[in-house]
C-alpha cells in the first residue's frame, strides 16, 4: 500500500497500523461498533447516518499528542433512546502502553464536553503487546478524597488470542481486522512466518464471497498491518495473482498494486514539493515587505533578481538579519 521503510535484516518492515486503522474505521464504523461494543451500537439510530468530526477533535487535542496512538477519531451519532438526540463517540486505538493514557482521555472528554455541550462516550481499543495493561478509569484525588471519576469503554485485542480461526470465520469485517493485527504482532521477528500467515489470512478473505469493495478494504488493512521484506512481498503478490486466477476473480493485480505504491510515493513527493513551494512564496512575500518597510531608500529592482534566484537558506538568513535590525548581508550590495 505504501512505500517500504528500511528493512530490519532479522525481521519485517514496520507495520503501518495508523493508516490501516484509520481507513478501516472510515469504511466500517457501524461494523466496528457492532463487533466491539454491541450493546452501545443498539442505542444508535444508524438510519440517520453519522458525522465524522476528526478535524474538530484535532483542533482541541494537538497539544496532547504524546505516546503512540494508531488512530484518534470523533463521530457524532443519533441516539435512539432518551432525550440526548446527538451523542459524541470519541474512539482511540492505542498502540502502546502509556502511563498518562486515562488522564489524557479525560482531558479530551472535558474539552469536547465544554466545546460541544453534548453527551460523550469514550471508546478505547488497546492494541499494545502488554497483557496486564488494562486502564478503564481515571480518578482525580485531593487529600485522599475522590474529586473526579471518569470511566471509558475498553477492548483489549490480546483477549482475542487463540480465537483467530473463529475471527476469520466471522461475518463482521473486524474479525479479519483483529486476526490480522494479532498475527502482525506475533510474526514481527520472523518474515517467513509472517508471509505464511499473511497469505493464509488473505486466502480466508477471498473465501468470504464479499463484494470487491469489501475485499479491497480488508486487503489494504492486511497489507499495511503485515508488511514484508521486498523479496517476500514479491512472492506474496505472485501468490495472490495465482489465487485470483484459481478463483477466476480479479480484485487487485500485482501491476495495479505496484502502481498504487508508485502513485502514493509520487503523491508524497508532490506534496512535499507543493509545501516547499508554498513556504518559499510566503518567505518571499515577507522578505519583500520588510525590505520595503525598513530599506525604503533602496530600489526594489536592485535586489529583485537576487531574491528570485536565492536558495531557501539565503532567504531565511536575510530575513533573520532584518529581524535583528541588521542590513541583509550580500543582498543590498552591488
PDB file of N, CA and C in Angstrom, residues 288 291-307 327 331-334:
ATOM      1  N   UNK A 288      10.108  40.693   0.950  1.00  0.00           N
ATOM      2  CA  UNK A 288       9.848  41.893   0.145  1.00  0.00           C
ATOM      3  C   UNK A 288       9.210  42.990   0.996  1.00  0.00           C
ATOM      4  N   UNK A 291      11.767  44.466   3.503  1.00  0.00           N
ATOM      5  CA  UNK A 291      12.748  45.286   2.787  1.00  0.00           C
ATOM      6  C   UNK A 291      12.146  46.629   2.408  1.00  0.00           C
ATOM      7  N   UNK A 292      10.914  46.597   1.927  1.00  0.00           N
ATOM      8  CA  UNK A 292      10.247  47.832   1.518  1.00  0.00           C
ATOM      9  C   UNK A 292      10.046  48.770   2.703  1.00  0.00           C
ATOM     10  N   UNK A 293       9.749  48.167   3.888  1.00  0.00           N
ATOM     11  CA  UNK A 293       9.498  48.985   5.078  1.00  0.00           C
ATOM     12  C   UNK A 293      10.784  49.542   5.664  1.00  0.00           C
ATOM     13  N   UNK A 294      11.796  48.683   5.818  1.00  0.00           N
ATOM     14  CA  UNK A 294      12.999  49.077   6.545  1.00  0.00           C
ATOM     15  C   UNK A 294      14.105  49.627   5.651  1.00  0.00           C
ATOM     16  N   UNK A 295      14.035  49.365   4.340  1.00  0.00           N
ATOM     17  CA  UNK A 295      15.055  49.874   3.424  1.00  0.00           C
ATOM     18  C   UNK A 295      14.359  50.529   2.232  1.00  0.00           C
ATOM     19  N   UNK A 296      13.497  51.470   2.536  1.00  0.00           N
ATOM     20  CA  UNK A 296      12.687  52.131   1.501  1.00  0.00           C
ATOM     21  C   UNK A 296      13.538  52.959   0.539  1.00  0.00           C
ATOM     22  N   UNK A 297      14.763  53.280   0.954  1.00  0.00           N
ATOM     23  CA  UNK A 297      15.634  54.076   0.102  1.00  0.00           C
ATOM     24  C   UNK A 297      16.302  53.252  -0.991  1.00  0.00           C
ATOM     25  N   UNK A 298      16.197  51.950  -0.898  1.00  0.00           N
ATOM     26  CA  UNK A 298      16.824  51.062  -1.882  1.00  0.00           C
ATOM     27  C   UNK A 298      15.788  50.661  -2.923  1.00  0.00           C
ATOM     28  N   UNK A 299      16.135  50.793  -4.177  1.00  0.00           N
ATOM     29  CA  UNK A 299      15.210  50.438  -5.258  1.00  0.00           C
ATOM     30  C   UNK A 299      14.995  48.923  -5.301  1.00  0.00           C
ATOM     31  N   UNK A 300      13.738  48.465  -5.269  1.00  0.00           N
ATOM     32  CA  UNK A 300      13.465  47.021  -5.310  1.00  0.00           C
ATOM     33  C   UNK A 300      14.068  46.316  -6.511  1.00  0.00           C
ATOM     34  N   UNK A 301      14.186  47.033  -7.644  1.00  0.00           N
ATOM     35  CA  UNK A 301      14.746  46.391  -8.840  1.00  0.00           C
ATOM     36  C   UNK A 301      16.190  45.960  -8.638  1.00  0.00           C
ATOM     37  N   UNK A 302      16.882  46.592  -7.678  1.00  0.00           N
ATOM     38  CA  UNK A 302      18.294  46.287  -7.472  1.00  0.00           C
ATOM     39  C   UNK A 302      18.506  44.946  -6.778  1.00  0.00           C
ATOM     40  N   UNK A 303      17.491  44.475  -6.081  1.00  0.00           N
ATOM     41  CA  UNK A 303      17.658  43.184  -5.384  1.00  0.00           C
ATOM     42  C   UNK A 303      16.633  42.137  -5.812  1.00  0.00           C
ATOM     43  N   UNK A 304      15.710  42.494  -6.698  1.00  0.00           N
ATOM     44  CA  UNK A 304      14.641  41.564  -7.093  1.00  0.00           C
ATOM     45  C   UNK A 304      15.188  40.270  -7.682  1.00  0.00           C
ATOM     46  N   UNK A 305      16.170  40.395  -8.585  1.00  0.00           N
ATOM     47  CA  UNK A 305      16.700  39.189  -9.237  1.00  0.00           C
ATOM     48  C   UNK A 305      17.442  38.307  -8.255  1.00  0.00           C
ATOM     49  N   UNK A 306      18.137  38.919  -7.278  1.00  0.00           N
ATOM     50  CA  UNK A 306      18.863  38.136  -6.268  1.00  0.00           C
ATOM     51  C   UNK A 306      17.888  37.323  -5.423  1.00  0.00           C
ATOM     52  N   UNK A 307      16.766  37.939  -5.059  1.00  0.00           N
ATOM     53  CA  UNK A 307      15.774  37.248  -4.237  1.00  0.00           C
ATOM     54  C   UNK A 307      15.195  36.054  -4.985  1.00  0.00           C
ATOM     55  N   UNK A 327      21.616  44.971   8.288  1.00  0.00           N
ATOM     56  CA  UNK A 327      21.493  45.021   6.835  1.00  0.00           C
ATOM     57  C   UNK A 327      21.708  43.610   6.298  1.00  0.00           C
ATOM     58  N   UNK A 331      22.852  41.069   0.084  1.00  0.00           N
ATOM     59  CA  UNK A 331      21.631  41.269  -0.709  1.00  0.00           C
ATOM     60  C   UNK A 331      21.553  42.661  -1.317  1.00  0.00           C
ATOM     61  N   UNK A 332      21.827  43.695  -0.524  1.00  0.00           N
ATOM     62  CA  UNK A 332      21.639  45.062  -0.996  1.00  0.00           C
ATOM     63  C   UNK A 332      22.904  45.668  -1.566  1.00  0.00           C
ATOM     64  N   UNK A 333      24.024  44.941  -1.446  1.00  0.00           N
ATOM     65  CA  UNK A 333      25.272  45.460  -2.012  1.00  0.00           C
ATOM     66  C   UNK A 333      25.314  45.211  -3.526  1.00  0.00           C
ATOM     67  N   UNK A 334      25.994  46.063  -4.222  1.00  0.00           N
ATOM     68  CA  UNK A 334      26.150  45.912  -5.681  1.00  0.00           C
ATOM     69  C   UNK A 334      27.077  44.742  -5.965  1.00  0.00           C
TER      70      UNK A 334
END
